[in-house]
Short mmCIF file of C-alpha atoms and ligand atoms in Angstrom, two decimals:
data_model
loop_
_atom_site.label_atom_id
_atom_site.label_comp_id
_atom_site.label_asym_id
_atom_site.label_seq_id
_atom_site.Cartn_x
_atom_site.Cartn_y
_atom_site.Cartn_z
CA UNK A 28 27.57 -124.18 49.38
CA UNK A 29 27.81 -126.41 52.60
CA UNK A 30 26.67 -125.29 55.86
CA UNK A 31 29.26 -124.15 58.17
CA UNK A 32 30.27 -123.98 61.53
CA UNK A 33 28.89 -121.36 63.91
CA UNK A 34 31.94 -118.74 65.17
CA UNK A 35 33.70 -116.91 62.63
CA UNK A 36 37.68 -116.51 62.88
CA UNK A 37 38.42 -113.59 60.85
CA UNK A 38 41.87 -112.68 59.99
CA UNK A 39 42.13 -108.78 58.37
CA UNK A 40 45.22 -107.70 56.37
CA UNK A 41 44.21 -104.28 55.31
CA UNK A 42 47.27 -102.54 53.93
CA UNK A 43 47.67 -100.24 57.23
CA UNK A 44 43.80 -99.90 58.20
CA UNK A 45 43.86 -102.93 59.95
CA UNK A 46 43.23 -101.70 63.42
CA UNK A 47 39.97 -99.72 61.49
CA UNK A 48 38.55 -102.47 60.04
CA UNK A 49 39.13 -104.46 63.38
CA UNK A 50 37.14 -102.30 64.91
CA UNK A 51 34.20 -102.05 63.02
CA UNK A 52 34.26 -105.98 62.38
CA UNK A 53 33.88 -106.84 66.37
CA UNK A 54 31.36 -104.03 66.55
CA UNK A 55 29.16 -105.57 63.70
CA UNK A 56 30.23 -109.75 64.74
CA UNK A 57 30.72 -109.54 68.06
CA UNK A 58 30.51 -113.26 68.79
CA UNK A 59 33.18 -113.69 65.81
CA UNK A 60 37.16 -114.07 66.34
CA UNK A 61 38.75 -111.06 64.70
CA UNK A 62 42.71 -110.92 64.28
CA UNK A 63 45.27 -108.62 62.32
CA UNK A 64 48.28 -109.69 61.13
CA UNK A 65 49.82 -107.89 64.33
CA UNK A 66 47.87 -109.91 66.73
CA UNK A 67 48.83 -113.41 68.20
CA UNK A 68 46.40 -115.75 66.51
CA UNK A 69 46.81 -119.32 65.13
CA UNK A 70 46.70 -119.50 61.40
CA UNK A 71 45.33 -123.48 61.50
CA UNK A 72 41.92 -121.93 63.31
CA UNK A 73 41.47 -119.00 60.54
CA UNK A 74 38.48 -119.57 58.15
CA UNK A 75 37.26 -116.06 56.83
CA UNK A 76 40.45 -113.46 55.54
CA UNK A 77 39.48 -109.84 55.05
CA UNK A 78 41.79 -108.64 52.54
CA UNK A 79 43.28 -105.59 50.74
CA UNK A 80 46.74 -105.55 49.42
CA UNK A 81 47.50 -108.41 51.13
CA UNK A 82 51.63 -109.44 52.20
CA UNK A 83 52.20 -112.11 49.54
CA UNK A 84 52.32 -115.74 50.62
CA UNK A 85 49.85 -115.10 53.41
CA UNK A 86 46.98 -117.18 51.79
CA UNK A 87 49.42 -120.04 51.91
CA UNK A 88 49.86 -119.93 55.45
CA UNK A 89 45.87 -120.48 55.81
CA UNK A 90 45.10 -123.90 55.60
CA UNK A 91 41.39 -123.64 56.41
CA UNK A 92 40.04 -120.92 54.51
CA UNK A 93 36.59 -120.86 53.51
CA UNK A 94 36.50 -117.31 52.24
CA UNK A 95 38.62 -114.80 51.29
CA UNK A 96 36.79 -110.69 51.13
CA UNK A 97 38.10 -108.27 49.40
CA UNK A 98 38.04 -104.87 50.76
CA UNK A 99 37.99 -103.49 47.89
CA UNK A 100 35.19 -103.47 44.54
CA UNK A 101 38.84 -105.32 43.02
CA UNK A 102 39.66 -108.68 43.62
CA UNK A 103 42.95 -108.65 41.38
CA UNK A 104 45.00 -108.40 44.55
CA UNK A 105 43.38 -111.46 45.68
CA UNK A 106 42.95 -113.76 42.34
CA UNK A 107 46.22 -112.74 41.39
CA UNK A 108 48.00 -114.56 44.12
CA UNK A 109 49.69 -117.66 42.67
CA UNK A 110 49.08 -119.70 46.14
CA UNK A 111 44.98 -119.30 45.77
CA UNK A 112 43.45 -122.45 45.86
CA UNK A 113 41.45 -123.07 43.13
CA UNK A 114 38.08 -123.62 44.81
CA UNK A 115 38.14 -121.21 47.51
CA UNK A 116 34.85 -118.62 47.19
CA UNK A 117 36.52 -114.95 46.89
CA UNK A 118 34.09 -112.34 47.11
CA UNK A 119 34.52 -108.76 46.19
CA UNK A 120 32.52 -105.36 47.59
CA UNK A 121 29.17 -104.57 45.80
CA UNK A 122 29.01 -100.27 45.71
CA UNK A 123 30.00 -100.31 49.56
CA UNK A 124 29.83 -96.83 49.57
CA UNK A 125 32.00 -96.64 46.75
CA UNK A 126 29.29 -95.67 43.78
CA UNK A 127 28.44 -92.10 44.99
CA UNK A 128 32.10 -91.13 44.99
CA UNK A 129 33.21 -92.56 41.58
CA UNK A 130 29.63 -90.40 40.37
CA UNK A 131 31.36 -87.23 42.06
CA UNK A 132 34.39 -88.07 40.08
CA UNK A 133 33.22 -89.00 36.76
CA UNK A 134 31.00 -86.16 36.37
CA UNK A 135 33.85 -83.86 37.72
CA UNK A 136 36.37 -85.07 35.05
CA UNK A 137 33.53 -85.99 32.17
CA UNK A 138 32.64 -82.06 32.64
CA UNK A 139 36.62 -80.93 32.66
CA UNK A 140 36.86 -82.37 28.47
CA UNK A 141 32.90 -81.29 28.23
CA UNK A 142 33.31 -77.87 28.91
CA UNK A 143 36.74 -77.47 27.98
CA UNK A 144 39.00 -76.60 31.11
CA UNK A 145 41.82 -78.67 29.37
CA UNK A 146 41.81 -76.25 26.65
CA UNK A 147 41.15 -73.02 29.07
CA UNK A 148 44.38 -74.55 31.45
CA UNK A 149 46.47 -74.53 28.36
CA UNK A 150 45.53 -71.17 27.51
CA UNK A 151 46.87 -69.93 30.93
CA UNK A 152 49.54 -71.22 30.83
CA UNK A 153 50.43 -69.02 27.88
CA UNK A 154 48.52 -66.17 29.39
CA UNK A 155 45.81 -66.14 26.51
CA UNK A 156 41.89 -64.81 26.86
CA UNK A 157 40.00 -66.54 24.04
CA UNK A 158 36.53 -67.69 24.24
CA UNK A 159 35.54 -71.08 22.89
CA UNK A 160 31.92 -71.77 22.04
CA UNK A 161 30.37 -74.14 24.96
CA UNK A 162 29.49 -77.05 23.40
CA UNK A 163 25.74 -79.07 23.78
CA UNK A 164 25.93 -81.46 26.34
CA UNK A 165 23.53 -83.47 24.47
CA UNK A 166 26.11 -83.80 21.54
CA UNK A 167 28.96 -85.03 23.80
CA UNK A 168 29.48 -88.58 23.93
CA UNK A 169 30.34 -90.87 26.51
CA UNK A 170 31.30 -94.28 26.53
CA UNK A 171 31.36 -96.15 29.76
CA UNK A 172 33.34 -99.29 29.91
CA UNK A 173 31.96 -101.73 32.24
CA UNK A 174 28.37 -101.54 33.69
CA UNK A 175 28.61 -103.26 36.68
CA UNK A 176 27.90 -101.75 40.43
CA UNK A 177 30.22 -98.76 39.84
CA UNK A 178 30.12 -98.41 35.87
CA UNK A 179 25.93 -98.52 35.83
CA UNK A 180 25.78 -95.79 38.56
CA UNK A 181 28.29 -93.39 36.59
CA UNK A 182 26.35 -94.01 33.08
CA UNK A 183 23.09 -93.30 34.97
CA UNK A 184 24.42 -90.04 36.31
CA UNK A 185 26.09 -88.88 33.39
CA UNK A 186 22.96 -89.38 31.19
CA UNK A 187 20.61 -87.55 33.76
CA UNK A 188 23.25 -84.76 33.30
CA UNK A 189 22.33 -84.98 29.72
CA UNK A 190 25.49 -86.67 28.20
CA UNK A 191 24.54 -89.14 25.19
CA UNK A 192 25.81 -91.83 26.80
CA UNK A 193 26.78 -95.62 25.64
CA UNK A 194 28.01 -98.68 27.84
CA UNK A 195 30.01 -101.69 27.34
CA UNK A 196 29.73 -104.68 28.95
CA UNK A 197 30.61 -109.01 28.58
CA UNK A 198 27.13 -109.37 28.89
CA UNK A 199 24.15 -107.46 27.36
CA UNK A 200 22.40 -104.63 29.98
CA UNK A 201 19.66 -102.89 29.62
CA UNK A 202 20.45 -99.25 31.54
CA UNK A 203 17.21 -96.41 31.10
CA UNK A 204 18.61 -93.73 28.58
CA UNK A 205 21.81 -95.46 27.99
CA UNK A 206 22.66 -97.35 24.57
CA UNK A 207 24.28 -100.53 25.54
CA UNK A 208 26.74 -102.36 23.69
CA UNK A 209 28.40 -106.23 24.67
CA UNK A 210 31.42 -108.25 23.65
CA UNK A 211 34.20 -108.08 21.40
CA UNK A 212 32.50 -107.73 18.68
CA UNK A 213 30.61 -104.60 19.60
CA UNK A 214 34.22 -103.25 21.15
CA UNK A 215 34.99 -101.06 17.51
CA UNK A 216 32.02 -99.75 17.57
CA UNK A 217 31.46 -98.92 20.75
CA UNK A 218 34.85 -96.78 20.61
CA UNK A 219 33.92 -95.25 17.63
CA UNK A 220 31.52 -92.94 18.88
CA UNK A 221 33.00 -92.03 22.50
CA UNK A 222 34.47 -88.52 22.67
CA UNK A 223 34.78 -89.13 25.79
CA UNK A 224 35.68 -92.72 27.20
CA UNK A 225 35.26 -94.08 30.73
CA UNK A 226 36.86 -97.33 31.69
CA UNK A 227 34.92 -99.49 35.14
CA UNK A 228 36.36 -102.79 34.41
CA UNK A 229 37.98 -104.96 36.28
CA UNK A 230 41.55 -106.20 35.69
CA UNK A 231 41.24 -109.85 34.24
CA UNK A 232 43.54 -111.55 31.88
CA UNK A 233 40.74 -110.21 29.35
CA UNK A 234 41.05 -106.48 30.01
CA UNK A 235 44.69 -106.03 30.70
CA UNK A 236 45.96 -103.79 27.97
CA UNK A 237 43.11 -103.63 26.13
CA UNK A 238 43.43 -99.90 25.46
CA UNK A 239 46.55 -100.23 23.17
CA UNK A 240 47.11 -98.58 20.37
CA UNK A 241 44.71 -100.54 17.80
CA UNK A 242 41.95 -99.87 20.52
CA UNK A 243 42.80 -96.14 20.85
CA UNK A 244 42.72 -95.66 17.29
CA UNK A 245 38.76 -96.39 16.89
CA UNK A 246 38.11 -93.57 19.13
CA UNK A 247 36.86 -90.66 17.18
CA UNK A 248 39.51 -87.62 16.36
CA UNK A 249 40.43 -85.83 19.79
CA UNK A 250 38.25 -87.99 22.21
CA UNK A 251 39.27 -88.30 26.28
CA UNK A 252 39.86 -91.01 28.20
CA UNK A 253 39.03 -91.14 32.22
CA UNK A 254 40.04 -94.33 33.55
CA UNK A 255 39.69 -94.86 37.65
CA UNK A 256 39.44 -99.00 37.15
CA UNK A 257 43.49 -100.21 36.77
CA UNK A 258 46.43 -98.70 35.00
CA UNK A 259 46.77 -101.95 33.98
CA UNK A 260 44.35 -101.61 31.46
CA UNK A 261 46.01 -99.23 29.51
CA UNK A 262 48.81 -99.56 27.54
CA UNK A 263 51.20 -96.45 28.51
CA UNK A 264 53.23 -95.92 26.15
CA UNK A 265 50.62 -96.09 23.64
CA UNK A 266 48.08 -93.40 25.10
CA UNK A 267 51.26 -91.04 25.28
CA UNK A 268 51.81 -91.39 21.86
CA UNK A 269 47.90 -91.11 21.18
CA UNK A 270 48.57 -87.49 22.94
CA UNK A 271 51.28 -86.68 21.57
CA UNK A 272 50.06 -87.23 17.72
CA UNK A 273 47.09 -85.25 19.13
CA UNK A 274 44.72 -87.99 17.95
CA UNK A 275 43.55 -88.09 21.91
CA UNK A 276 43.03 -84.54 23.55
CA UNK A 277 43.43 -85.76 27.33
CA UNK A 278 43.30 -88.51 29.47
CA UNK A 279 42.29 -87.89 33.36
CA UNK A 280 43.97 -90.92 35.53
CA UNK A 281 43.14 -92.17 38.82
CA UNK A 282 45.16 -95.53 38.47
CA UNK A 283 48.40 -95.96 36.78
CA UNK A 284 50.23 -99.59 36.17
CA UNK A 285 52.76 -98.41 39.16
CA UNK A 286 51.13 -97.26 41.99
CA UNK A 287 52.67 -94.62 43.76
CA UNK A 288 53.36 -93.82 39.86
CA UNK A 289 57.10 -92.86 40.26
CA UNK A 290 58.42 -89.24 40.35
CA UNK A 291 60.14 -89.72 37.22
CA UNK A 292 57.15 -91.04 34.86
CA UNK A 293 55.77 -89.08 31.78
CA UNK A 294 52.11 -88.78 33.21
CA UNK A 295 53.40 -86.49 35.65
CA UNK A 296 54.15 -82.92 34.06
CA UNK A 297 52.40 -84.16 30.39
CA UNK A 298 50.23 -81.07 30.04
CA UNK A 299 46.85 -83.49 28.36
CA UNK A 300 47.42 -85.70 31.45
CA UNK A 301 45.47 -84.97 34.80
CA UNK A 302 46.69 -87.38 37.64
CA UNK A 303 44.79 -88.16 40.66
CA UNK A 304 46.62 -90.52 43.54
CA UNK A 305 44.18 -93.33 43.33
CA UNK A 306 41.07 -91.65 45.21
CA UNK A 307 38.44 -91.83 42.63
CA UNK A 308 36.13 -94.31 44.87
CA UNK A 309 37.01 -95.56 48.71
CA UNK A 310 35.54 -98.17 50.56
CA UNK A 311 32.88 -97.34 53.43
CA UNK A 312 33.88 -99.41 55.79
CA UNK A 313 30.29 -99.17 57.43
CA UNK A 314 28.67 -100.38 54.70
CA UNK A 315 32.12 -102.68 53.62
CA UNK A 316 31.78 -104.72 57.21
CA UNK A 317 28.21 -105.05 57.15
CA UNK A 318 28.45 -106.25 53.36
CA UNK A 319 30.63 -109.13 54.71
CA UNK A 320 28.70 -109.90 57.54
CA UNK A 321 25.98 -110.78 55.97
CA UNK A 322 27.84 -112.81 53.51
CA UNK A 323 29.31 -114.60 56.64
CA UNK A 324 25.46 -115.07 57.30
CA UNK A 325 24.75 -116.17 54.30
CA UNK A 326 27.82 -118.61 53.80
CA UNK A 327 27.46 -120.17 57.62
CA UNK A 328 23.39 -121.27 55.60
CA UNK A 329 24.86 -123.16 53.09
CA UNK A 330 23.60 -120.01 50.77
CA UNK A 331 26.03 -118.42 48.14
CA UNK A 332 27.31 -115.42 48.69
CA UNK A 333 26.28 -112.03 46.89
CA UNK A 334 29.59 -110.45 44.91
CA UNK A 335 30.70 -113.73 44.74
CA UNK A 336 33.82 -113.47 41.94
CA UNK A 337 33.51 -116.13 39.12
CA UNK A 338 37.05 -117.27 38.85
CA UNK A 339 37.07 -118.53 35.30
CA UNK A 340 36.35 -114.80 34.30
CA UNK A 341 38.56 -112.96 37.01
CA UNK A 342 35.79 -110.91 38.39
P1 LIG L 297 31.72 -105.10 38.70
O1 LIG L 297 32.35 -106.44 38.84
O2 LIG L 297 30.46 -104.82 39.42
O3 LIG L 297 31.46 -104.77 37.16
C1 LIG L 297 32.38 -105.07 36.17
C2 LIG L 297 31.80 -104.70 34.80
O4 LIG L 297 32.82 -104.89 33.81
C3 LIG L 297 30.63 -105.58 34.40
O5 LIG L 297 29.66 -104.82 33.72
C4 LIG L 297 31.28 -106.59 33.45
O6 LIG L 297 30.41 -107.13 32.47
C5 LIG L 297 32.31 -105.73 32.77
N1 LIG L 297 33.39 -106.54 32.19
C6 LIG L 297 34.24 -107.38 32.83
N2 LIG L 297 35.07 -107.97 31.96
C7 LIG L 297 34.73 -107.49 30.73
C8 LIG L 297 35.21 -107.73 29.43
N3 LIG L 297 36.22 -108.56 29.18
N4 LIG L 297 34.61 -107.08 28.40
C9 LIG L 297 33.58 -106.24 28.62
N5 LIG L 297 33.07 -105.96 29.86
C10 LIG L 297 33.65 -106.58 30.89
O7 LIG L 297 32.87 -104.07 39.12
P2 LIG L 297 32.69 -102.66 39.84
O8 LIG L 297 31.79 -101.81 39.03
O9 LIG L 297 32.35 -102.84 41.27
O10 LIG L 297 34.19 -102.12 39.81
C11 LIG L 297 34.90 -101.93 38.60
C12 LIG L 297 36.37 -101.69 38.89
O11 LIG L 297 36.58 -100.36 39.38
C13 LIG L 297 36.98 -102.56 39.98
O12 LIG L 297 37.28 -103.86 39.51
C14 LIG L 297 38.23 -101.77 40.34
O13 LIG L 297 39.31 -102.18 39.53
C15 LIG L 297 37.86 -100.33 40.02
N6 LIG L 297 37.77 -99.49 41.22
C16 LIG L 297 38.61 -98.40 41.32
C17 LIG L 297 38.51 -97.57 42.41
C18 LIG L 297 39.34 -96.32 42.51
O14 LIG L 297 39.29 -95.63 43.52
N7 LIG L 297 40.07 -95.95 41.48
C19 LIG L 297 37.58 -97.83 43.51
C20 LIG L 297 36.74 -98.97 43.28
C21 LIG L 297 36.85 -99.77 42.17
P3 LIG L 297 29.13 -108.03 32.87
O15 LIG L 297 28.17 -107.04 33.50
O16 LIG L 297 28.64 -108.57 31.62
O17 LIG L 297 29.64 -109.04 33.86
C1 LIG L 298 38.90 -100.90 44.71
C2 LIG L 298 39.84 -99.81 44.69
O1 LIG L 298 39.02 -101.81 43.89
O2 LIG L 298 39.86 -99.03 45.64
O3 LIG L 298 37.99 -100.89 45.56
O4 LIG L 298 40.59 -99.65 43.73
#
């Protein structure tokens, strides 16, 4: 990348934290130009946009971007936006804070199917005292899908819990105490021996529905699904019928494909479905702001930027 020119002018469009992430963004670049959306600032002179959730058709009011941060581990909000130009450098969060929380979650929800508080909340329900032999943790099997900042940390942790534990990935990883499995070709298999299966990916064109039905069906007899990456990703209608035939025991969601998922929807009072409101993982905006200023840094050298997204794959 090109050297470029010394003073930042940052605009942030935060989805309702802007004033937050204003904040900490003079604190950390004080010499830079920070706006919001809110503030009086000329979009001809903005070259760095902070964004999560951004208003649609903001980007094309930008003429001289050189960046565009998410402010989020995601970036689908951002590649997703028909007016991107084609060679502007998106980059997305690395961790941020972000992997420590999605452990807390995982290990919360892999232990709920594990030790089997699904089938103990059922029996409440119905008033009913029966005792179920605890299973070995070394038996249960977990399948994390994607193995990337958030993914890797959430394998790791799992299989120092003592989980037999398996990864997926594009590319081929090699994880301490995890088996590792890439590509399409390794997808059936993979499946086939998760009991319990964890999606991390991100939403591409590539991973968009690619839980449906046929996918669901190579998981073994009464497996779970946790997925705190994109509702996107799975196809609704066919994990409630993978519930309902009882071929799936439970699926614990953090992400639905509409977000608030609407008072009306299935998920909501299915009794295998646990719903949480998106919370799996938030950004630190400590670590978030000094993530991106040292990508600023690194940009203003001519050097490329780390968590830079490859836009052919979406990610
Ligand atoms: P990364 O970009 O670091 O990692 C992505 C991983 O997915 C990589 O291992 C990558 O493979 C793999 N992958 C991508 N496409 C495919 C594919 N087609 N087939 C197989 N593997 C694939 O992402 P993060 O770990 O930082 O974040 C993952 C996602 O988690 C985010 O995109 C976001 O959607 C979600 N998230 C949700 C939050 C919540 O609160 N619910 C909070 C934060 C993030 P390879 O390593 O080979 O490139
Ligand atoms: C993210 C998210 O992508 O919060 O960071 O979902």
């Amino acid at each position: 990348m090109s050297p470029q020119s010394a003073t930042p002018n940052i605009l942030i469009s935060a989805a309702g934290e802007d004033a937050d992430w204003k904040k900490a963004m003079v604190e950390r670049l004080p010499d830079a130009n920070v706006a919001t959306t809110d503030d009086d600032y000329d979009p001809a002179t903005i070259d760095h946009a902070l964004f999560w959730k951004q208003p649609q058709g903001l980007i094309k009011t930008l003429p001289n971007l050189k960046a565009i941060f998410s402010l989020g581990a995601g970036v689908d909000h951002v590649v997703s936006s028909p007016s991107l130009p084609a060679d502007i450098p998106v980059i997305r969060l690395e961790d941020a804070g972000m992997a420590d929380q999605m452990v807390q979650y995982h290990l919360y929800a892999a232990l709920h199917f594990m030790r089997d508080f699904d089938v103990y909340a059922a029996q409440q329900a119905k008033a009913t005292w029966t005792q179920h032999d605890v299973a070995r943790i070394s038996k249960c099997r977990v399948g994390v899908m994607g193995l990337g900042a958030l993914g890797a940390a959430v394998a790791s942790a799992l299989s120092n819990l003592g989980f037999a534990v398996s990864g997926w990935s594009r590319s081929m990883k090699a994880i301490d105490g995890i088996t590792t499995y890439a590509g399409e070709d390794a997808f059936a298999e993979f499946l086939g021996q998760s009991d319990i299966l964890i999606c991390l990916l991100p939403r591409t064109p590539e991973t968009e529905g690619l839980l449906n039905s046929s996918a669901l069906s190579h998981l073994p007899k009464r497996a779970a699904i946790i997925n705190a990456a994109r509702g996107a990703m799975i196809n609704e209608a066919d994990l409630l019928r993978a519930l309902d035939t009882g071929h799936l025991r439970g699926a614990f969601l953090d992400v639905a494909v509409t977000e608030p998922l609407p008072e009306s929807h299935p998920f909501w009072d299915h009794p295998k479905i646990r719903i949480t409101p998106h919370i799996a993982a938030a950004t630190r905006i400590e670590e978030a702001v000094d993530q991106i200023a040292q990508n600023i840094d690194r940009m203003a050298r001519g050097e490329t930027p780390s968590g830079l997204v490859d836009r052919q794959s979406g990610y």
